[in-house]
Amino acid sequence: MCDMKLDALKLLVGLAITAMSHAAVSQEIVTLTEIQPAKSGTLYTGNREPLAPSPFVKLPIGAITPKGWLRHQLELERDGMTGRLKEISPWLDFSKSSWADKEGRGKFGWEEMPYWLKGYGDLGYVLKDETIIAEAKKWIEAAIASQRDDGWFGPRELLTSLNGKPDLWPHMIMLNILQSYYDYSGDARILTVMLNYMKWENTLPTSAFGEGYWPKIRAGDNIESAFWLYNRTGEPWLLELARKIHAGMARWDTDVINWHNVNIAQGFRAGTVFWMLSKEPAHLASAERNYRKVMDTYGQFPGGGFVGDENCRPGFVDPRGGIETCGIVEFTHSFQMLTKVTGQPVWGDRCEEIAFNSFPASMTPDQKALHYITSANQVQLDRHNKSPGIQNGGTMFSYSPFEVYRCCQHNVSHGWPYYAEELWLGTHDHGLCASLYAASEVRAKVADGVNVSISEETDYPFGEIILFKLSAPQSVTFPLYLRIPRWAENASVKINGRPAPANPKPLSYLIIKRQWQDGDTVTLQLPMKITVRKWPKNHDSISVERGPLAYSLAIKERWQKYGNRNPNWPEWEVFPDSPWNYGLEINPADPAGSFSLVTKPGPLPNQPFTPETVPVQIKAKARKIPAWQLDRLNMVPALQPSPAKTTELLEEITLIPMGAARLRIAAFPTVSTAPDAYEWKAPLRPKPSAYKPSASHCFANDTIEALGDGLEPANSNDHSIPRFTWWDHRGTSEWVQYDFGKIMRVSSVSVYWFDDTGAGQCRVPESWRLLYRAGNEWKPVENASEYGTRRNTFNTVNFKPVETTGLRLEVQLQPRFSGGILEWKVKE
Ligand SMILES: [Zn+2]
């Protein structure tokens, strides 16, 4: 990081002073890879000393008017789930929420309402929607009214909900809500409420910030709010509080200290945010180090996310796993924050990457439902269990507006509003920065306080031209910053239609400082070439990218409603109606030449993130890989080494931006007909049981069908195949049974016990025996050999042959433990 800074100072390329013919305008164009202000002094509220000076600052909410597709996303959000969530979320019932009660008492008082209001309020401020603003205000006023003399506000139960100690997590979200409301309204009461609350926080011992699972890991959010308040009030004890929180919380500055996907997405930045106070280089470097550590193992595919479903798990790195919707929106928020803290353009790139490629597909195109897990390879979104393919059991892939995805259902709200608020930033040297590109208009102060507006016209991220038009009341000198993305080789810029002397390099800021006139235009061209990105750590798979967008196979989607909870709020499964098991045939000498671009003429559609409306397609050559078929969980099986061997026909296939593809293959294998290409194995699929199985009890997430499905375990703790368990019965007598449906002569059975010692509470049984059906009775078999309880092997018992219609296996579970069976074979 230190070296990078030195480089940045040296990397002053393309300095040019030119004289324009009409008015002898002085002009300076530079490219910087990192923005490092020498001192504080922004036109808007930036860092106050002793905090490190802000390279960029957020503009007041309302300064930026989003347009085009981004505005339409916000309108869909208003008319969809976030805007109307109170119709279906009990946590938003004002009469039952302890966030709404003056005494802080009620039925619901944890993270759900704050998660929703955090984005809902901003949605109103960005759209200038009075109905939403009024509704948001109702909740904010209630929170203000609930503040006690000691500073606590909101739910009283949170004061003691962590074993008698306060749970500080939900208030971290609530502080974000208050910050946005203050930015929008300037209501001075907000500062008082926050000061009172943080004064109360400052009476807590340092250890209080290390309490509870979520609060201690996410307390970096609290530090950010303390800095925000310090910058607006100058109260020095707020910095003391920030130091105390940092000292007490789980320390992301030391390492990736937790592997939960949302914790990573919001926690990884904590050390770098605290650097603004500590000035320790190791703190500054920690966000980048953490990001790389996570992504180098779990993010080796396109889309900007990583496999963390629910946690990152060793060995689960294939893009059939994915990231939670909460993880996506927290990542974008973190990247926006880090842009302003570090002045490094790479965070803007990362923000666009996940926002364009993963976020749209986390929701239905009408934003009336979402799912929990979004993956780069995800070819069927049914409602059934995907565990152990992904960590959580139950519904995770299908789209629902209901509390099955309770956190995401509320927290998705801030994704697009925060994004829209960060398109433009104020700069330390009294200019403006186009940080994230989208059609928009910004009205803001520059120079010594002159109000200007800049309209940004573009089809970005689908088109490569961005046109900026300035409106100014007078000629005014200020710097205009343009972020040059990682992929933008040979970017160029024109000022008032004439090529400007600039040769901006990827991953930099192009800074044009000149005496601007009303009506001046700047045209930025960011050439979008089709490129092939190779993922050596993921079996040499590839992704196809153009500009900030990665591309997916276009898979025909069949949408099917399920459930019947509320006719206004359908739930959806999505099934593939066209083949998806393609690998790409690439010319190694010219990988990019294997593709051709198809752009649709006409204006950009309002909602470009659907297969039907997407304005750009790529044609590619591909062959099917016959062995690559849905596995037993109806998930796409993990990638195997590329190139995959296949002799299937060469076909032309269509690729679409992966953000528009709810069914997707975006991490592609390559294919080859050569004899030394890799032969792929088909997934193991369970056979239907030959005998009818039943049991005294079976855990809901397990299956009785596992007993006779023919899938033999690798060991007693094998989580890759279906299992049967008696969970959560412990220490009891239990049984499983096969009904043959005919008379069979049997003399031997073999049992493979499930035992998850080290991970769970299932063990081999204390003892067991075998019974056979004799008329209406169960009788023990005779002359049985040893009833074994060995792990990691089949336990075979031989006995005097019986002729019977069924066998029953009776177990006595170990005291305090449950048990299960992975496979039960019967020898006829
Ligand atoms: Zn969530």
Tab-separated table of N, CA, C and O and ligand atoms in Angstrom, residues 115 262 324-327 372 405-409 411, ligand 1:
chain	number	residue	atom	x	y	z
A	115	TYR	N	-33.495	-2.419	8.890
A	115	TYR	CA	-32.990	-2.854	7.583
A	115	TYR	C	-33.835	-2.255	6.459
A	115	TYR	O	-33.328	-1.761	5.451
A	262	VAL	N	-22.337	-12.137	4.979
A	262	VAL	CA	-22.734	-10.740	5.200
A	262	VAL	C	-21.738	-10.062	6.154
A	262	VAL	O	-21.391	-8.895	5.976
A	324	GLU	N	-25.424	-14.270	-0.525
A	324	GLU	CA	-26.750	-13.860	-0.066
A	324	GLU	C	-27.045	-12.440	-0.571
A	324	GLU	O	-26.137	-11.622	-0.715
A	325	THR	N	-28.316	-12.141	-0.784
A	325	THR	CA	-28.676	-10.795	-1.253
A	325	THR	C	-28.210	-9.725	-0.265
A	325	THR	O	-27.740	-8.655	-0.676
A	326	CYS	N	-28.307	-9.991	1.034
A	326	CYS	CA	-27.736	-9.056	2.026
A	326	CYS	C	-26.242	-8.844	1.779
A	326	CYS	O	-25.734	-7.735	1.939
A	327	GLY	N	-25.539	-9.918	1.417
A	327	GLY	CA	-24.104	-9.809	1.148
A	327	GLY	C	-23.840	-8.904	-0.049
A	327	GLY	O	-22.894	-8.101	-0.048
A	372	TYR	N	-32.486	-15.806	-1.838
A	372	TYR	CA	-31.449	-15.671	-0.815
A	372	TYR	C	-30.069	-15.741	-1.444
A	372	TYR	O	-29.200	-14.938	-1.132
A	405	TYR	N	-36.994	-15.388	3.465
A	405	TYR	CA	-35.723	-14.662	3.303
A	405	TYR	C	-35.753	-13.374	4.141
A	405	TYR	O	-35.502	-12.278	3.644
A	406	ARG	N	-36.060	-13.517	5.395
A	406	ARG	CA	-36.438	-12.386	6.249
A	406	ARG	C	-35.426	-11.237	6.281
A	406	ARG	O	-35.801	-10.076	6.216
A	407	CYS	N	-34.135	-11.534	6.368
A	407	CYS	CA	-33.169	-10.431	6.429
A	407	CYS	C	-33.103	-9.711	5.084
A	407	CYS	O	-33.252	-8.495	4.997
A	408	CYS	N	-32.904	-10.492	4.009
A	408	CYS	CA	-32.776	-9.892	2.673
A	408	CYS	C	-34.045	-9.134	2.275
A	408	CYS	O	-33.980	-8.074	1.649
A	409	GLN	N	-35.167	-9.702	2.635
A	409	GLN	CA	-36.479	-9.109	2.341
A	409	GLN	C	-36.503	-7.635	2.769
A	409	GLN	O	-37.047	-6.788	2.072
A	411	ASN	N	-33.470	-5.900	3.984
A	411	ASN	CA	-32.176	-5.225	3.799
A	411	ASN	C	-31.878	-4.893	2.338
A	411	ASN	O	-31.030	-4.041	2.052
B	1	ZN	ZN	-30.163	-11.667	3.992
